């Protein structure tokens, strides 16, 4: 029986599972995996709250893990999957890592740098370009993030009313 899901959707489902695990730890549910030759070689979720580190984004952590596993900072032939459109820092880290392709779930209209606020891949002056595919399991990714932020707002409101 042939699967009705694309490999992009299968990998994005894994990203969603990692993101939900991050949420249980008190993190914003964003996760990333790096795939090479159809195999997951690295995975990470946001750790900003856990590590008290403003640059502990899922993409950066996954890039670091992949580079360590490959023994090279160049992630040529690799695809990074992430639940939310990368920010400026992460889009830059992806450029620096020489990743081949980025696949993301939902856009980030506040800080997305692969099409929403700015598109780093359109900067033709850069010495490396990578492909971008957006909208893979977009509804699922958006709903996961919206549910998280609704819950956070409810908890803050409840706490404010108790004081």
PDB file of C-alpha atoms in Angstrom:
ATOM      1  CA  UNK A   1       0.000   0.000   0.000  1.00  0.00           C
ATOM      2  CA  UNK A   2       1.444   3.367  -1.036  1.00  0.00           C
ATOM      3  CA  UNK A   3       1.577   6.199   1.521  1.00  0.00           C
ATOM      4  CA  UNK A   4      -0.554   9.253   0.765  1.00  0.00           C
ATOM      5  CA  UNK A   5       1.921  11.495   2.585  1.00  0.00           C
ATOM      6  CA  UNK A   6       4.930  13.142   0.969  1.00  0.00           C
ATOM      7  CA  UNK A   7       8.328  12.778   2.602  1.00  0.00           C
ATOM      8  CA  UNK A   8       8.132  16.501   3.451  1.00  0.00           C
ATOM      9  CA  UNK A   9       4.908  15.883   5.361  1.00  0.00           C
ATOM     10  CA  UNK A  10       6.378  12.860   7.142  1.00  0.00           C
ATOM     11  CA  UNK A  11       9.409  14.859   8.265  1.00  0.00           C
ATOM     12  CA  UNK A  12       7.226  17.823   9.276  1.00  0.00           C
ATOM     13  CA  UNK A  13       5.086  15.494  11.385  1.00  0.00           C
ATOM     14  CA  UNK A  14       8.271  14.529  13.252  1.00  0.00           C
ATOM     15  CA  UNK A  15       9.000  18.250  13.736  1.00  0.00           C
ATOM     16  CA  UNK A  16       5.512  18.749  15.196  1.00  0.00           C
ATOM     17  CA  UNK A  17       6.056  15.862  17.632  1.00  0.00           C
ATOM     18  CA  UNK A  18       9.334  17.444  18.800  1.00  0.00           C
ATOM     19  CA  UNK A  19       7.671  20.844  19.106  1.00  0.00           C
ATOM     20  CA  UNK A  20       4.902  19.411  21.279  1.00  0.00           C
ATOM     21  CA  UNK A  21       7.539  17.824  23.514  1.00  0.00           C
ATOM     22  CA  UNK A  22       9.199  21.252  23.834  1.00  0.00           C
ATOM     23  CA  UNK A  23       5.880  22.766  24.854  1.00  0.00           C
ATOM     24  CA  UNK A  24       5.606  20.272  27.723  1.00  0.00           C
ATOM     25  CA  UNK A  25       8.954  21.639  28.948  1.00  0.00           C
ATOM     26  CA  UNK A  26       7.662  25.220  28.903  1.00  0.00           C
ATOM     27  CA  UNK A  27       9.173  26.211  25.564  1.00  0.00           C
ATOM     28  CA  UNK A  28       7.473  27.805  22.592  1.00  0.00           C
ATOM     29  CA  UNK A  29       6.598  24.772  20.431  1.00  0.00           C
ATOM     30  CA  UNK A  30       9.142  25.222  17.657  1.00  0.00           C
ATOM     31  CA  UNK A  31      11.357  22.354  16.519  1.00  0.00           C
ATOM     32  CA  UNK A  32      13.674  21.537  13.643  1.00  0.00           C
ATOM     33  CA  UNK A  33      15.266  18.503  12.053  1.00  0.00           C
ATOM     34  CA  UNK A  34      18.073  18.203   9.534  1.00  0.00           C
ATOM     35  CA  UNK A  35      17.745  15.528   6.870  1.00  0.00           C
ATOM     36  CA  UNK A  36      20.435  14.210   4.555  1.00  0.00           C
ATOM     37  CA  UNK A  37      19.815  11.445   2.025  1.00  0.00           C
ATOM     38  CA  UNK A  38      16.334  10.890   3.482  1.00  0.00           C
ATOM     39  CA  UNK A  39      17.720  10.272   6.986  1.00  0.00           C
ATOM     40  CA  UNK A  40      17.303  12.486  10.043  1.00  0.00           C
ATOM     41  CA  UNK A  41      20.814  13.418  11.165  1.00  0.00           C
ATOM     42  CA  UNK A  42      19.925  16.061  13.766  1.00  0.00           C
ATOM     43  CA  UNK A  43      16.951  17.332  15.691  1.00  0.00           C
ATOM     44  CA  UNK A  44      16.288  20.027  18.249  1.00  0.00           C
ATOM     45  CA  UNK A  45      13.594  22.182  19.758  1.00  0.00           C
ATOM     46  CA  UNK A  46      13.686  25.682  21.175  1.00  0.00           C
ATOM     47  CA  UNK A  47      15.598  25.866  24.471  1.00  0.00           C
ATOM     48  CA  UNK A  48      15.537  29.605  25.177  1.00  0.00           C
ATOM     49  CA  UNK A  49      13.575  29.220  28.413  1.00  0.00           C
ATOM     50  CA  UNK A  50      15.367  26.084  29.591  1.00  0.00           C
ATOM     51  CA  UNK A  51      18.863  27.406  28.873  1.00  0.00           C
ATOM     52  CA  UNK A  52      18.097  31.114  29.506  1.00  0.00           C
ATOM     53  CA  UNK A  53      19.790  31.687  26.156  1.00  0.00           C
ATOM     54  CA  UNK A  54      18.309  34.072  23.570  1.00  0.00           C
ATOM     55  CA  UNK A  55      19.978  32.263  20.645  1.00  0.00           C
ATOM     56  CA  UNK A  56      18.891  28.734  21.600  1.00  0.00           C
ATOM     57  CA  UNK A  57      16.480  28.491  18.675  1.00  0.00           C
ATOM     58  CA  UNK A  58      15.612  25.079  17.264  1.00  0.00           C
ATOM     59  CA  UNK A  59      17.244  25.806  13.899  1.00  0.00           C
ATOM     60  CA  UNK A  60      20.570  26.899  15.395  1.00  0.00           C
ATOM     61  CA  UNK A  61      20.703  23.899  17.726  1.00  0.00           C
ATOM     62  CA  UNK A  62      19.827  21.462  14.915  1.00  0.00           C
ATOM     63  CA  UNK A  63      22.475  23.028  12.642  1.00  0.00           C
ATOM     64  CA  UNK A  64      25.092  22.642  15.381  1.00  0.00           C
ATOM     65  CA  UNK A  65      24.157  18.998  15.966  1.00  0.00           C
ATOM     66  CA  UNK A  66      24.201  18.209  12.231  1.00  0.00           C
ATOM     67  CA  UNK A  67      27.613  19.858  11.755  1.00  0.00           C
ATOM     68  CA  UNK A  68      29.002  17.843  14.651  1.00  0.00           C
ATOM     69  CA  UNK A  69      27.583  14.606  13.248  1.00  0.00           C
ATOM     70  CA  UNK A  70      28.907  15.313   9.733  1.00  0.00           C
ATOM     71  CA  UNK A  71      32.229  16.636  11.004  1.00  0.00           C
ATOM     72  CA  UNK A  72      31.854  19.693   8.775  1.00  0.00           C
ATOM     73  CA  UNK A  73      30.246  23.112   9.102  1.00  0.00           C
ATOM     74  CA  UNK A  74      28.969  22.849   5.525  1.00  0.00           C
ATOM     75  CA  UNK A  75      25.591  21.135   5.478  1.00  0.00           C
ATOM     76  CA  UNK A  76      25.634  20.620   1.722  1.00  0.00           C
ATOM     77  CA  UNK A  77      22.932  18.259   0.533  1.00  0.00           C
ATOM     78  CA  UNK A  78      20.909  18.790   3.720  1.00  0.00           C
ATOM     79  CA  UNK A  79      17.343  19.964   4.205  1.00  0.00           C
ATOM     80  CA  UNK A  80      16.187  21.619   7.404  1.00  0.00           C
ATOM     81  CA  UNK A  81      12.528  21.229   8.408  1.00  0.00           C
ATOM     82  CA  UNK A  82      11.088  23.642  10.956  1.00  0.00           C
ATOM     83  CA  UNK A  83       7.590  24.298  12.242  1.00  0.00           C
ATOM     84  CA  UNK A  84       7.801  28.119  12.047  1.00  0.00           C
ATOM     85  CA  UNK A  85       9.411  30.365   9.443  1.00  0.00           C
ATOM     86  CA  UNK A  86      12.985  31.153  10.560  1.00  0.00           C
ATOM     87  CA  UNK A  87      13.843  34.548  12.043  1.00  0.00           C
ATOM     88  CA  UNK A  88      16.712  36.747  10.804  1.00  0.00           C
ATOM     89  CA  UNK A  89      19.285  34.997  12.995  1.00  0.00           C
ATOM     90  CA  UNK A  90      18.204  31.519  11.947  1.00  0.00           C
ATOM     91  CA  UNK A  91      17.890  32.408   8.254  1.00  0.00           C
ATOM     92  CA  UNK A  92      21.443  33.740   8.468  1.00  0.00           C
ATOM     93  CA  UNK A  93      22.681  30.614  10.248  1.00  0.00           C
ATOM     94  CA  UNK A  94      21.094  28.511   7.508  1.00  0.00           C
ATOM     95  CA  UNK A  95      22.882  30.598   4.887  1.00  0.00           C
ATOM     96  CA  UNK A  96      26.198  30.249   6.736  1.00  0.00           C
ATOM     97  CA  UNK A  97      25.758  26.478   7.052  1.00  0.00           C
ATOM     98  CA  UNK A  98      25.315  26.082   3.282  1.00  0.00           C
ATOM     99  CA  UNK A  99      22.116  24.082   3.760  1.00  0.00           C
ATOM    100  CA  UNK A 100      20.494  23.144   0.443  1.00  0.00           C
ATOM    101  CA  UNK A 101      16.840  23.593   1.342  1.00  0.00           C
ATOM    102  CA  UNK A 102      14.557  24.822   4.131  1.00  0.00           C
ATOM    103  CA  UNK A 103      11.005  23.563   4.555  1.00  0.00           C
ATOM    104  CA  UNK A 104       8.805  25.332   7.080  1.00  0.00           C
ATOM    105  CA  UNK A 105       5.273  24.920   8.321  1.00  0.00           C
ATOM    106  CA  UNK A 106       3.697  28.296   8.989  1.00  0.00           C
ATOM    107  CA  UNK A 107       4.806  31.850   8.290  1.00  0.00           C
ATOM    108  CA  UNK A 108       5.916  34.236  11.014  1.00  0.00           C
ATOM    109  CA  UNK A 109       4.505  37.630  10.080  1.00  0.00           C
ATOM    110  CA  UNK A 110       6.353  39.327  12.947  1.00  0.00           C
ATOM    111  CA  UNK A 111       9.892  38.079  12.418  1.00  0.00           C
ATOM    112  CA  UNK A 112      10.046  35.630   9.509  1.00  0.00           C
ATOM    113  CA  UNK A 113      13.038  36.149   7.231  1.00  0.00           C
ATOM    114  CA  UNK A 114      12.192  33.706   4.469  1.00  0.00           C
ATOM    115  CA  UNK A 115       9.332  35.648   2.951  1.00  0.00           C
ATOM    116  CA  UNK A 116       7.117  37.261   5.585  1.00  0.00           C
ATOM    117  CA  UNK A 117       9.050  40.276   6.892  1.00  0.00           C
ATOM    118  CA  UNK A 118      12.031  39.919   4.576  1.00  0.00           C
ATOM    119  CA  UNK A 119      13.354  37.223   2.273  1.00  0.00           C
ATOM    120  CA  UNK A 120      17.049  36.562   2.845  1.00  0.00           C
ATOM    121  CA  UNK A 121      17.163  34.211  -0.126  1.00  0.00           C
ATOM    122  CA  UNK A 122      16.417  37.130  -2.454  1.00  0.00           C
ATOM    123  CA  UNK A 123      19.651  38.886  -1.432  1.00  0.00           C
ATOM    124  CA  UNK A 124      21.570  38.101  -4.605  1.00  0.00           C
ATOM    125  CA  UNK A 125      24.744  39.597  -3.146  1.00  0.00           C
ATOM    126  CA  UNK A 126      25.111  36.578  -0.870  1.00  0.00           C
ATOM    127  CA  UNK A 127      27.496  33.834  -1.979  1.00  0.00           C
ATOM    128  CA  UNK A 128      25.057  30.995  -1.225  1.00  0.00           C
ATOM    129  CA  UNK A 129      21.367  30.566  -1.894  1.00  0.00           C
ATOM    130  CA  UNK A 130      19.084  27.864  -0.571  1.00  0.00           C
ATOM    131  CA  UNK A 131      15.676  26.693  -1.682  1.00  0.00           C
ATOM    132  CA  UNK A 132      12.654  27.455   0.487  1.00  0.00           C
ATOM    133  CA  UNK A 133       9.374  25.603   0.633  1.00  0.00           C
ATOM    134  CA  UNK A 134       6.653  26.943   2.898  1.00  0.00           C
ATOM    135  CA  UNK A 135       3.275  25.725   4.019  1.00  0.00           C
ATOM    136  CA  UNK A 136       4.015  22.045   4.712  1.00  0.00           C
ATOM    137  CA  UNK A 137       1.416  21.028   7.327  1.00  0.00           C
ATOM    138  CA  UNK A 138       0.839  24.752   7.760  1.00  0.00           C
ATOM    139  CA  UNK A 139      -2.560  24.405   9.447  1.00  0.00           C
ATOM    140  CA  UNK A 140      -1.230  21.928  12.014  1.00  0.00           C
ATOM    141  CA  UNK A 141       1.806  24.103  12.779  1.00  0.00           C
ATOM    142  CA  UNK A 142      -0.271  27.277  13.061  1.00  0.00           C
ATOM    143  CA  UNK A 143      -2.851  25.624  15.297  1.00  0.00           C
ATOM    144  CA  UNK A 144      -0.138  24.251  17.597  1.00  0.00           C
ATOM    145  CA  UNK A 145       1.395  27.706  18.038  1.00  0.00           C
ATOM    146  CA  UNK A 146      -1.952  29.487  18.388  1.00  0.00           C
ATOM    147  CA  UNK A 147      -3.084  27.008  21.060  1.00  0.00           C
ATOM    148  CA  UNK A 148       0.167  27.553  22.960  1.00  0.00           C
ATOM    149  CA  UNK A 149      -0.138  31.343  22.954  1.00  0.00           C
ATOM    150  CA  UNK A 150      -3.863  31.221  23.848  1.00  0.00           C
ATOM    151  CA  UNK A 151      -3.015  29.065  26.854  1.00  0.00           C
ATOM    152  CA  UNK A 152      -0.197  31.420  27.909  1.00  0.00           C
ATOM    153  CA  UNK A 153      -2.512  34.440  27.658  1.00  0.00           C
ATOM    154  CA  UNK A 154      -5.224  32.641  29.689  1.00  0.00           C
ATOM    155  CA  UNK A 155      -2.708  31.711  32.381  1.00  0.00           C
ATOM    156  CA  UNK A 156      -1.381  35.286  32.585  1.00  0.00           C
ATOM    157  CA  UNK A 157      -4.914  36.666  32.795  1.00  0.00           C
ATOM    158  CA  UNK A 158      -5.858  34.177  35.501  1.00  0.00           C
ATOM    159  CA  UNK A 159      -2.710  34.969  37.482  1.00  0.00           C
ATOM    160  CA  UNK A 160      -3.378  38.716  37.159  1.00  0.00           C
ATOM    161  CA  UNK A 161      -6.944  38.265  38.445  1.00  0.00           C
ATOM    162  CA  UNK A 162      -5.677  36.323  41.472  1.00  0.00           C
ATOM    163  CA  UNK A 163      -3.460  39.180  42.634  1.00  0.00           C
TER     164      UNK A 163
END
